[in-house]
């Protein structure tokens, strides 16, 4: 098939917000779509969706409306509610279309895309070059949903949010963006040395897209659409000439959700993301997180975390070392709890009949277990009775609880079908992942702040859930 220019179009309907720099402390109220807030810690509320917030450490309280929101906050006390509004994503061969009510329609199409599939566990997949956290990501080090899809090995990496770094060819395109629809379709079909280093380090919405494609002149179409803050900056520069991909009309799957991304640092964090298809990454400390709907991913650091799943389905919860509490409400199912190598997860609402799983990949890593189910009882044991089941690591004479299932009595053979190992392959170890993710967030915050400054005028065991 001959190379074609990727198809990228969008329509925003309704009043647009703006870019706000927070000096810290003073409340900020947003109105309209596509607001961008950067700077020091502050209370932020409002907005109609597609909001990007990048604030430093301290005391942040964030309450947003709409969908497709991205929130990145530093260490301290963070209280975040990204609302319950939903958008939709439709798949077809060669085509992805995202919409949010009458406010947004964005269509991306490329002849390099043959379709979309979720590999491994719902909620998290791994790119050959590294890890990612969230749904339908293919780039390395991405956090959120639909990032780095169909990108080259050095493109579509380190993006936080939704639909960023997708469909990039060449080298060094679509990396380190925060927000939604940033750094897409750069460098496709260009000769080596051209169509490179486009669409990087943007903060906001629809920045750094469709640059440096089909370039046949040496050292051309490079360095476009970088380091923008706001909405619709640095797009469609330095492209060659060629036919444009025609979007497919044969949609074969639609998913709905909030498509919100929240990354918060160490400290005391409270996060609500109930709309589905959301990604929450929280650092060490005390984390209280509520998620709902399908295709959510929750990853936390060490400490004490409590996760409440409201009708949670096809989702992944991977909590760090410590004593954690997970409550799955009625209506939840097909969820995977990734057990930390050190810790004790107390889980209510777990149902084998409902398709729930316990991933023991990190627990078994380095034990010498060959993967033979018949020998697993040499490392793990179960005690049950009185409406509780305790899974423990029992090798070498130890008896260390790693999971407690409240409300079920399961023998080891009965529990075996729910024990999976795939998580060790597809979900990053929470501690290591968070170090990278939060370091990336801090770096991006510094870069975003510097960019705007330049533009500014003059191990205990718990036996019941808490």
Short mmCIF file of C-alpha atoms in Angstrom, two decimals:
data_model
loop_
_atom_site.label_atom_id
_atom_site.label_comp_id
_atom_site.label_asym_id
_atom_site.label_seq_id
_atom_site.Cartn_x
_atom_site.Cartn_y
_atom_site.Cartn_z
CA UNK A 1 0.00 0.00 0.00
CA UNK A 2 1.32 3.44 -0.88
CA UNK A 3 2.07 5.80 1.96
CA UNK A 4 -0.70 8.24 2.76
CA UNK A 5 -0.96 11.26 4.99
CA UNK A 6 -2.70 10.32 8.24
CA UNK A 7 -6.18 11.71 8.62
CA UNK A 8 -6.61 13.91 11.66
CA UNK A 9 -9.63 16.09 12.28
CA UNK A 10 -11.41 17.51 15.29
CA UNK A 11 -14.32 19.74 16.16
CA UNK A 12 -14.82 21.53 19.47
CA UNK A 13 -18.26 22.95 20.10
CA UNK A 14 -19.04 25.27 22.97
CA UNK A 15 -17.18 27.97 24.84
CA UNK A 16 -13.48 27.32 25.33
CA UNK A 17 -11.60 28.05 28.53
CA UNK A 18 -8.06 29.30 28.69
CA UNK A 19 -4.63 28.78 30.22
CA UNK A 20 -4.24 29.76 33.87
CA UNK A 21 -1.03 29.97 35.86
CA UNK A 22 -1.55 29.36 39.56
CA UNK A 23 0.56 31.35 42.00
CA UNK A 24 -0.71 29.07 44.77
CA UNK A 25 -3.47 29.19 47.34
CA UNK A 26 -6.13 31.26 45.57
CA UNK A 27 -9.11 29.21 44.32
CA UNK A 28 -9.45 28.84 40.56
CA UNK A 29 -12.85 28.26 38.96
CA UNK A 30 -12.96 27.07 35.37
CA UNK A 31 -15.66 27.49 32.76
CA UNK A 32 -15.91 26.05 29.27
CA UNK A 33 -13.93 23.31 27.56
CA UNK A 34 -10.23 22.61 27.31
CA UNK A 35 -8.85 24.59 30.23
CA UNK A 36 -5.18 24.31 31.14
CA UNK A 37 -3.96 25.06 34.69
CA UNK A 38 -0.29 24.95 35.67
CA UNK A 39 1.80 26.23 38.55
CA UNK A 40 1.65 26.00 42.33
CA UNK A 41 -0.81 23.99 44.42
CA UNK A 42 -4.32 25.45 44.55
CA UNK A 43 -8.02 24.55 44.71
CA UNK A 44 -9.42 24.13 41.18
CA UNK A 45 -13.05 23.47 40.26
CA UNK A 46 -15.40 23.52 37.30
CA UNK A 47 -14.73 23.09 33.60
CA UNK A 48 -16.83 21.24 31.07
CA UNK A 49 -14.27 18.58 30.18
CA UNK A 50 -10.97 18.12 28.32
CA UNK A 51 -9.19 19.91 31.19
CA UNK A 52 -5.46 19.53 31.86
CA UNK A 53 -4.08 20.34 35.32
CA UNK A 54 -0.38 20.28 36.20
CA UNK A 55 0.29 21.56 39.72
CA UNK A 56 3.11 21.23 42.22
CA UNK A 57 3.17 19.76 45.71
CA UNK A 58 1.24 21.04 48.69
CA UNK A 59 -2.52 21.02 49.20
CA UNK A 60 -4.50 20.52 46.00
CA UNK A 61 -8.27 20.10 45.79
CA UNK A 62 -9.51 19.39 42.30
CA UNK A 63 -13.17 18.98 41.28
CA UNK A 64 -13.84 18.81 37.55
CA UNK A 65 -16.75 18.38 35.19
CA UNK A 66 -16.87 16.63 31.85
CA UNK A 67 -14.66 13.83 30.55
CA UNK A 68 -11.18 13.35 29.05
CA UNK A 69 -9.57 15.21 31.97
CA UNK A 70 -5.88 14.87 32.90
CA UNK A 71 -4.61 15.76 36.39
CA UNK A 72 -0.96 15.58 37.49
CA UNK A 73 -0.14 16.73 41.03
CA UNK A 74 2.95 16.71 43.24
CA UNK A 75 3.51 15.38 46.76
CA UNK A 76 1.32 16.47 49.67
CA UNK A 77 -2.40 16.28 50.29
CA UNK A 78 -4.36 15.84 47.08
CA UNK A 79 -8.14 15.54 46.82
CA UNK A 80 -9.31 14.86 43.27
CA UNK A 81 -12.76 14.26 41.77
CA UNK A 82 -12.80 14.04 37.98
CA UNK A 83 -16.58 13.59 37.84
CA UNK A 84 -18.80 10.96 36.30
CA UNK A 85 -19.39 12.27 32.77
CA UNK A 86 -18.70 9.85 29.92
CA UNK A 87 -17.44 10.01 26.39
CA UNK A 88 -17.11 7.32 23.74
CA UNK A 89 -14.43 5.80 21.55
CA UNK A 90 -15.37 3.93 18.38
CA UNK A 91 -12.97 1.54 16.61
CA UNK A 92 -12.86 0.60 12.98
CA UNK A 93 -10.05 -0.75 10.82
CA UNK A 94 -7.57 2.09 10.31
CA UNK A 95 -9.74 4.49 12.33
CA UNK A 96 -10.36 5.67 15.88
CA UNK A 97 -13.01 8.25 16.71
CA UNK A 98 -13.45 9.86 20.13
CA UNK A 99 -16.46 11.93 21.13
CA UNK A 100 -17.87 13.66 24.17
CA UNK A 101 -21.48 14.72 23.86
CA UNK A 102 -21.74 17.54 21.36
CA UNK A 103 -18.53 19.11 22.65
CA UNK A 104 -15.85 17.05 20.89
CA UNK A 105 -15.47 14.81 17.87
CA UNK A 106 -11.92 13.79 16.98
CA UNK A 107 -11.12 11.33 14.20
CA UNK A 108 -7.72 9.71 13.69
CA UNK A 109 -7.02 7.36 10.77
CA UNK A 110 -3.87 5.78 9.40
CA UNK A 111 -3.16 3.13 6.80
CA UNK A 112 -0.66 1.69 9.29
CA UNK A 113 -3.45 0.71 11.68
CA UNK A 114 -5.13 -2.59 11.02
CA UNK A 115 -7.36 -2.51 14.08
CA UNK A 116 -7.23 -2.29 17.84
CA UNK A 117 -7.01 -5.11 20.33
CA UNK A 118 -6.49 -5.32 24.06
CA UNK A 119 -3.75 -7.86 24.76
CA UNK A 120 -3.31 -9.72 28.01
CA UNK A 121 -5.25 -8.50 31.00
CA UNK A 122 -7.82 -5.75 30.62
CA UNK A 123 -6.50 -2.51 32.00
CA UNK A 124 -2.79 -2.74 31.29
CA UNK A 125 -0.50 -3.89 28.52
CA UNK A 126 3.26 -3.88 28.05
CA UNK A 127 5.17 -2.42 25.13
CA UNK A 128 8.30 -4.34 24.09
CA UNK A 129 10.45 -1.35 25.02
CA UNK A 130 9.03 -0.85 28.51
CA UNK A 131 5.87 -0.71 30.57
CA UNK A 132 2.70 1.31 30.38
CA UNK A 133 -0.18 1.83 32.79
CA UNK A 134 -3.73 2.04 31.48
CA UNK A 135 -5.85 0.67 28.65
CA UNK A 136 -4.93 0.35 24.99
CA UNK A 137 -1.49 1.94 25.33
CA UNK A 138 1.29 0.74 23.08
CA UNK A 139 4.07 3.22 23.83
CA UNK A 140 6.67 2.75 26.55
CA UNK A 141 6.10 4.55 29.86
CA UNK A 142 2.65 5.89 28.99
CA UNK A 143 -0.01 6.48 31.63
CA UNK A 144 -3.66 6.76 30.58
CA UNK A 145 -5.52 5.38 27.56
CA UNK A 146 -4.79 5.05 23.83
CA UNK A 147 -1.27 6.49 24.00
CA UNK A 148 1.54 5.53 21.65
CA UNK A 149 -0.77 3.45 19.44
CA UNK A 150 0.98 2.41 16.24
CA UNK A 151 4.05 4.53 17.02
CA UNK A 152 7.67 3.78 16.19
CA UNK A 153 9.99 2.47 18.91
CA UNK A 154 11.26 5.93 19.94
CA UNK A 155 7.92 7.69 19.58
CA UNK A 156 4.72 7.83 21.63
CA UNK A 157 6.55 7.37 24.95
CA UNK A 158 6.13 8.97 28.36
CA UNK A 159 2.73 10.50 27.60
CA UNK A 160 0.24 11.11 30.40
CA UNK A 161 -3.43 11.44 29.49
CA UNK A 162 -5.41 10.17 26.51
CA UNK A 163 -4.85 9.74 22.78
CA UNK A 164 -1.34 11.20 22.71
CA UNK A 165 1.71 10.04 20.76
CA UNK A 166 -0.40 7.93 18.39
CA UNK A 167 0.49 7.00 14.83
CA UNK A 168 3.97 8.49 14.82
CA UNK A 169 6.71 7.33 12.50
CA UNK A 170 10.29 8.52 12.29
CA UNK A 171 12.25 9.10 15.47
CA UNK A 172 11.50 11.03 18.64
CA UNK A 173 7.92 12.08 17.88
CA UNK A 174 5.00 12.45 20.29
CA UNK A 175 6.86 12.02 23.59
CA UNK A 176 6.35 13.48 27.07
CA UNK A 177 2.96 15.12 26.50
CA UNK A 178 0.41 15.79 29.24
CA UNK A 179 -3.27 16.11 28.33
CA UNK A 180 -5.28 14.76 25.41
CA UNK A 181 -4.70 14.45 21.66
CA UNK A 182 -1.15 15.78 21.77
CA UNK A 183 1.74 14.67 19.57
CA UNK A 184 -0.25 12.48 17.18
CA UNK A 185 0.62 11.57 13.59
CA UNK A 186 4.10 13.00 13.18
CA UNK A 187 6.87 11.69 10.95
CA UNK A 188 4.84 9.05 9.12
CA UNK A 189 6.29 7.97 5.78
CA UNK A 190 9.27 10.34 5.88
CA UNK A 191 12.83 9.48 4.91
CA UNK A 192 15.37 8.86 7.71
CA UNK A 193 16.60 12.11 9.18
CA UNK A 194 13.38 13.91 8.31
CA UNK A 195 10.04 14.07 10.10
CA UNK A 196 11.75 13.72 13.48
CA UNK A 197 11.39 15.25 16.96
CA UNK A 198 7.90 16.65 16.45
CA UNK A 199 4.99 16.95 18.89
CA UNK A 200 6.91 16.63 22.17
CA UNK A 201 6.43 18.07 25.70
CA UNK A 202 3.06 19.71 25.13
CA UNK A 203 0.61 20.49 27.93
CA UNK A 204 -3.09 20.79 27.14
CA UNK A 205 -5.23 19.65 24.23
CA UNK A 206 -4.67 19.05 20.51
CA UNK A 207 -1.09 20.29 20.37
CA UNK A 208 1.79 19.11 18.17
CA UNK A 209 -0.26 17.01 15.78
CA UNK A 210 0.22 16.06 12.10
CA UNK A 211 3.74 17.39 11.50
CA UNK A 212 6.57 16.17 9.29
CA UNK A 213 4.69 13.44 7.42
CA UNK A 214 5.68 12.16 3.96
CA UNK A 215 8.83 14.28 3.90
CA UNK A 216 11.27 13.34 1.10
CA UNK A 217 13.69 16.26 1.42
CA UNK A 218 16.75 15.62 3.63
CA UNK A 219 16.66 17.06 7.16
CA UNK A 220 13.19 18.55 6.69
CA UNK A 221 9.98 18.48 8.69
CA UNK A 222 11.82 18.33 12.03
CA UNK A 223 11.22 20.02 15.38
CA UNK A 224 7.62 21.12 14.88
CA UNK A 225 4.86 21.35 17.46
CA UNK A 226 7.02 21.15 20.60
CA UNK A 227 6.57 22.66 24.09
CA UNK A 228 3.15 24.24 23.64
CA UNK A 229 0.70 24.97 26.43
CA UNK A 230 -2.99 25.46 25.71
CA UNK A 231 -5.21 24.27 22.88
CA UNK A 232 -4.53 23.52 19.19
CA UNK A 233 -0.96 24.79 18.89
CA UNK A 234 1.83 23.61 16.61
CA UNK A 235 -0.22 21.49 14.22
CA UNK A 236 0.15 20.59 10.53
CA UNK A 237 3.66 21.85 9.82
CA UNK A 238 6.35 20.55 7.46
CA UNK A 239 4.34 17.87 5.72
CA UNK A 240 5.05 16.45 2.30
CA UNK A 241 2.51 15.81 -0.42
CA UNK A 242 0.49 12.66 -0.77
CA UNK A 243 -3.01 11.20 -0.70
CA UNK A 244 -4.84 11.41 2.60
CA UNK A 245 -6.18 8.37 4.39
CA UNK A 246 -9.96 8.00 4.18
CA UNK A 247 -11.49 7.15 7.57
CA UNK A 248 -13.35 3.86 7.77
CA UNK A 249 -17.10 3.85 8.30
CA UNK A 250 -17.36 0.25 9.46
CA UNK A 251 -17.18 0.74 13.22
CA UNK A 252 -16.88 -2.60 14.94
CA UNK A 253 -16.65 -1.67 18.61
CA UNK A 254 -17.52 1.24 20.89
CA UNK A 255 -16.47 1.70 24.51
CA UNK A 256 -17.67 4.38 26.89
CA UNK A 257 -16.09 5.96 29.93
CA UNK A 258 -14.62 9.10 31.39
CA UNK A 259 -11.15 8.48 29.89
CA UNK A 260 -9.73 10.50 32.78
CA UNK A 261 -6.11 10.23 33.97
CA UNK A 262 -4.96 11.13 37.49
CA UNK A 263 -1.32 10.98 38.65
CA UNK A 264 -0.64 12.14 42.22
CA UNK A 265 2.53 12.08 44.29
CA UNK A 266 3.38 10.81 47.76
CA UNK A 267 1.31 11.80 50.76
CA UNK A 268 -2.38 11.61 51.55
CA UNK A 269 -4.41 11.21 48.36
CA UNK A 270 -8.15 10.92 47.82
CA UNK A 271 -9.23 10.28 44.24
CA UNK A 272 -12.64 9.68 42.66
CA UNK A 273 -12.93 8.57 39.03
CA UNK A 274 -16.26 6.80 38.61
CA UNK A 275 -16.95 7.04 34.88
CA UNK A 276 -14.81 4.17 33.61
CA UNK A 277 -11.79 3.82 31.31
CA UNK A 278 -9.85 5.87 33.85
CA UNK A 279 -6.27 5.52 35.05
CA UNK A 280 -5.18 6.43 38.59
CA UNK A 281 -1.55 6.34 39.72
CA UNK A 282 -0.80 7.36 43.31
CA UNK A 283 2.46 7.48 45.24
CA UNK A 284 3.51 6.19 48.66
CA UNK A 285 1.43 7.01 51.71
CA UNK A 286 -2.30 6.81 52.37
CA UNK A 287 -4.43 6.53 49.23
CA UNK A 288 -8.23 6.38 49.21
CA UNK A 289 -9.46 5.76 45.68
CA UNK A 290 -12.94 5.23 44.22
CA UNK A 291 -13.29 3.99 40.66
CA UNK A 292 -16.22 2.67 38.65
CA UNK A 293 -17.20 1.31 35.28
CA UNK A 294 -15.03 -0.76 32.95
CA UNK A 295 -11.38 -0.72 31.89
CA UNK A 296 -10.01 1.17 34.87
CA UNK A 297 -6.44 0.81 36.11
CA UNK A 298 -5.29 1.69 39.64
CA UNK A 299 -1.63 1.54 40.69
CA UNK A 300 -0.33 2.78 44.05
CA UNK A 301 2.93 2.89 45.95
CA UNK A 302 3.76 1.56 49.38
CA UNK A 303 1.76 2.36 52.49
CA UNK A 304 -1.93 1.84 53.12
CA UNK A 305 -4.36 2.09 50.24
CA UNK A 306 -8.12 1.61 50.13
CA UNK A 307 -9.85 1.11 46.78
CA UNK A 308 -13.62 1.08 46.35
CA UNK A 309 -14.84 -0.40 43.06
CA UNK A 310 -18.35 0.76 42.14
CA UNK A 311 -19.64 -1.59 39.46
CA UNK A 312 -16.02 -2.17 38.49
CA UNK A 313 -15.50 -4.50 35.53
CA UNK A 314 -12.59 -5.63 33.35
CA UNK A 315 -10.24 -3.56 35.49
CA UNK A 316 -6.86 -3.95 37.18
CA UNK A 317 -5.97 -2.92 40.75
CA UNK A 318 -2.25 -3.16 41.61
CA UNK A 319 -1.50 -1.78 45.08
CA UNK A 320 1.95 -1.42 46.58
CA UNK A 321 3.55 -3.04 49.63
CA UNK A 322 1.62 -2.64 52.88
CA UNK A 323 -1.83 -3.50 54.15
CA UNK A 324 -4.45 -2.57 51.58
CA UNK A 325 -8.24 -2.77 51.52
CA UNK A 326 -10.20 -3.41 48.33
CA UNK A 327 -14.00 -3.41 48.23
CA UNK A 328 -15.76 -4.57 45.06
CA UNK A 329 -19.43 -3.62 45.03
CA UNK A 330 -22.23 -5.67 43.57
CA UNK A 331 -22.08 -5.44 39.80
CA UNK A 332 -18.32 -5.72 39.75
CA UNK A 333 -16.69 -8.62 37.92
CA UNK A 334 -13.85 -9.79 35.70
CA UNK A 335 -11.41 -7.71 37.74
CA UNK A 336 -7.78 -8.55 38.45
CA UNK A 337 -6.13 -7.80 41.78
CA UNK A 338 -2.35 -7.78 41.36
CA UNK A 339 -0.87 -8.80 44.71
CA UNK A 340 2.35 -7.03 45.76
CA UNK A 341 5.44 -9.04 46.56
CA UNK A 342 5.27 -7.74 50.15
CA UNK A 343 1.91 -6.94 51.63
CA UNK A 344 -1.54 -8.12 52.53
CA UNK A 345 -4.58 -7.16 50.44
CA UNK A 346 -7.90 -7.49 52.26
CA UNK A 347 -10.56 -7.94 49.58
CA UNK A 348 -14.36 -7.86 49.90
CA UNK A 349 -16.70 -8.76 47.06
CA UNK A 350 -14.26 -11.08 45.31
CA UNK A 351 -16.09 -13.60 43.13
CA UNK A 352 -14.62 -16.51 41.21
CA UNK A 353 -17.99 -17.03 39.53
CA UNK A 354 -17.88 -13.37 38.50
CA UNK A 355 -14.53 -13.85 36.80
CA UNK A 356 -12.30 -12.09 39.36
CA UNK A 357 -8.63 -13.04 39.54
CA UNK A 358 -5.68 -12.79 41.91
CA UNK A 359 -2.43 -12.16 40.10
CA UNK A 360 0.46 -13.75 42.00
CA UNK A 361 3.20 -12.94 39.51
CA UNK A 362 5.10 -10.61 41.84
CA UNK A 363 4.63 -12.95 44.80
CA UNK A 364 6.13 -15.87 42.91
CA UNK A 365 8.89 -13.93 41.17
CA UNK A 366 12.31 -15.27 42.15
CA UNK A 367 10.95 -18.28 44.05
CA UNK A 368 12.14 -20.87 41.58
CA UNK A 369 8.61 -22.05 40.86
CA UNK A 370 8.55 -23.55 37.36
CA UNK A 371 4.95 -22.66 36.61
CA UNK A 372 3.61 -26.14 37.26
CA UNK A 373 0.21 -25.75 39.01
CA UNK A 374 0.69 -29.12 40.67
CA UNK A 375 3.62 -27.75 42.71
CA UNK A 376 2.18 -24.36 43.60
CA UNK A 377 1.15 -25.61 47.03
CA UNK A 378 4.84 -25.85 47.92
CA UNK A 379 4.87 -22.06 48.12
CA UNK A 380 1.27 -21.07 48.87
CA UNK A 381 -1.34 -22.26 51.32
CA UNK A 382 -4.96 -21.46 52.18
CA UNK A 383 -6.88 -21.26 55.44
CA UNK A 384 -10.63 -20.79 55.24
CA UNK A 385 -13.71 -20.82 57.42
CA UNK A 386 -16.20 -18.50 59.04
CA UNK A 387 -16.69 -16.47 55.89
CA UNK A 388 -13.06 -15.69 55.13
CA UNK A 389 -10.25 -17.17 53.06
CA UNK A 390 -6.60 -16.36 53.72
CA UNK A 391 -4.00 -16.97 51.01
CA UNK A 392 -0.51 -17.15 52.50
CA UNK A 393 3.08 -17.57 51.33
CA UNK A 394 4.20 -20.69 53.17
CA UNK A 395 7.58 -21.62 51.69
CA UNK A 396 10.67 -21.98 53.88
CA UNK A 397 8.57 -22.48 56.99
CA UNK A 398 6.96 -19.05 56.72
CA UNK A 399 3.24 -18.26 56.99
CA UNK A 400 2.81 -14.74 55.60
CA UNK A 401 -0.70 -13.65 54.52
CA UNK A 402 -0.75 -12.06 51.07
CA UNK A 403 -4.51 -11.86 50.50
CA UNK A 404 -7.62 -12.15 52.64
CA UNK A 405 -10.95 -12.71 50.89
CA UNK A 406 -13.85 -11.58 53.03
CA UNK A 407 -17.22 -13.29 52.61
CA UNK A 408 -16.04 -16.48 50.89
CA UNK A 409 -14.84 -19.88 52.08
CA UNK A 410 -12.51 -21.37 49.46
CA UNK A 411 -10.17 -24.31 49.67
CA UNK A 412 -6.87 -24.13 47.80
CA UNK A 413 -8.19 -26.25 44.87
CA UNK A 414 -11.29 -24.04 44.69
CA UNK A 415 -9.17 -20.89 44.63
CA UNK A 416 -6.67 -22.20 42.06
CA UNK A 417 -8.71 -21.17 38.96
CA UNK A 418 -8.57 -17.54 40.11
CA UNK A 419 -4.77 -17.44 40.50
CA UNK A 420 -3.08 -16.01 37.43
CA UNK A 421 0.48 -15.09 36.50
CA UNK A 422 -0.12 -12.85 33.52
CA UNK A 423 0.11 -9.71 35.63
CA UNK A 424 3.85 -10.17 36.09
CA UNK A 425 4.10 -9.77 32.34
CA UNK A 426 1.62 -6.98 31.70
CA UNK A 427 1.48 -4.81 34.84
CA UNK A 428 4.54 -3.00 36.21
CA UNK A 429 5.64 -3.67 39.79
CA UNK A 430 3.91 -0.78 41.60
CA UNK A 431 7.00 0.53 43.37
CA UNK A 432 9.25 0.66 40.32
CA UNK A 433 6.50 1.98 38.07
CA UNK A 434 5.66 4.80 40.41
CA UNK A 435 9.24 5.94 40.69
CA UNK A 436 9.32 6.34 36.93
CA UNK A 437 5.83 7.77 36.59
CA UNK A 438 6.14 10.33 39.36
CA UNK A 439 9.63 11.29 38.23
CA UNK A 440 8.22 11.83 34.76
CA UNK A 441 5.37 13.89 36.18
CA UNK A 442 7.79 16.06 38.17
CA UNK A 443 9.97 16.56 35.11
CA UNK A 444 6.96 17.45 32.99
CA UNK A 445 5.75 19.88 35.63
CA UNK A 446 9.13 21.63 35.67
CA UNK A 447 9.19 21.76 31.88
CA UNK A 448 5.64 23.09 31.73
CA UNK A 449 6.32 25.72 34.37
CA UNK A 450 9.52 26.85 32.66
CA UNK A 451 7.71 27.01 29.35
CA UNK A 452 4.94 29.18 30.77
CA UNK A 453 7.41 31.34 32.69
CA UNK A 454 9.16 32.10 29.43
CA UNK A 455 5.86 33.03 27.79
CA UNK A 456 4.53 35.08 30.72
CA UNK A 457 4.62 38.85 30.35
CA UNK A 458 7.06 41.17 32.32
CA UNK A 459 3.31 -4.97 57.24
CA UNK A 460 0.43 -5.79 59.82
CA UNK A 461 -2.30 -8.32 59.05
CA UNK A 462 -5.90 -7.10 58.91
CA UNK A 463 -8.76 -9.58 59.21
CA UNK A 464 -11.67 -7.39 58.17
CA UNK A 465 -12.16 -4.47 55.84
CA UNK A 466 -12.15 -0.94 57.22
#
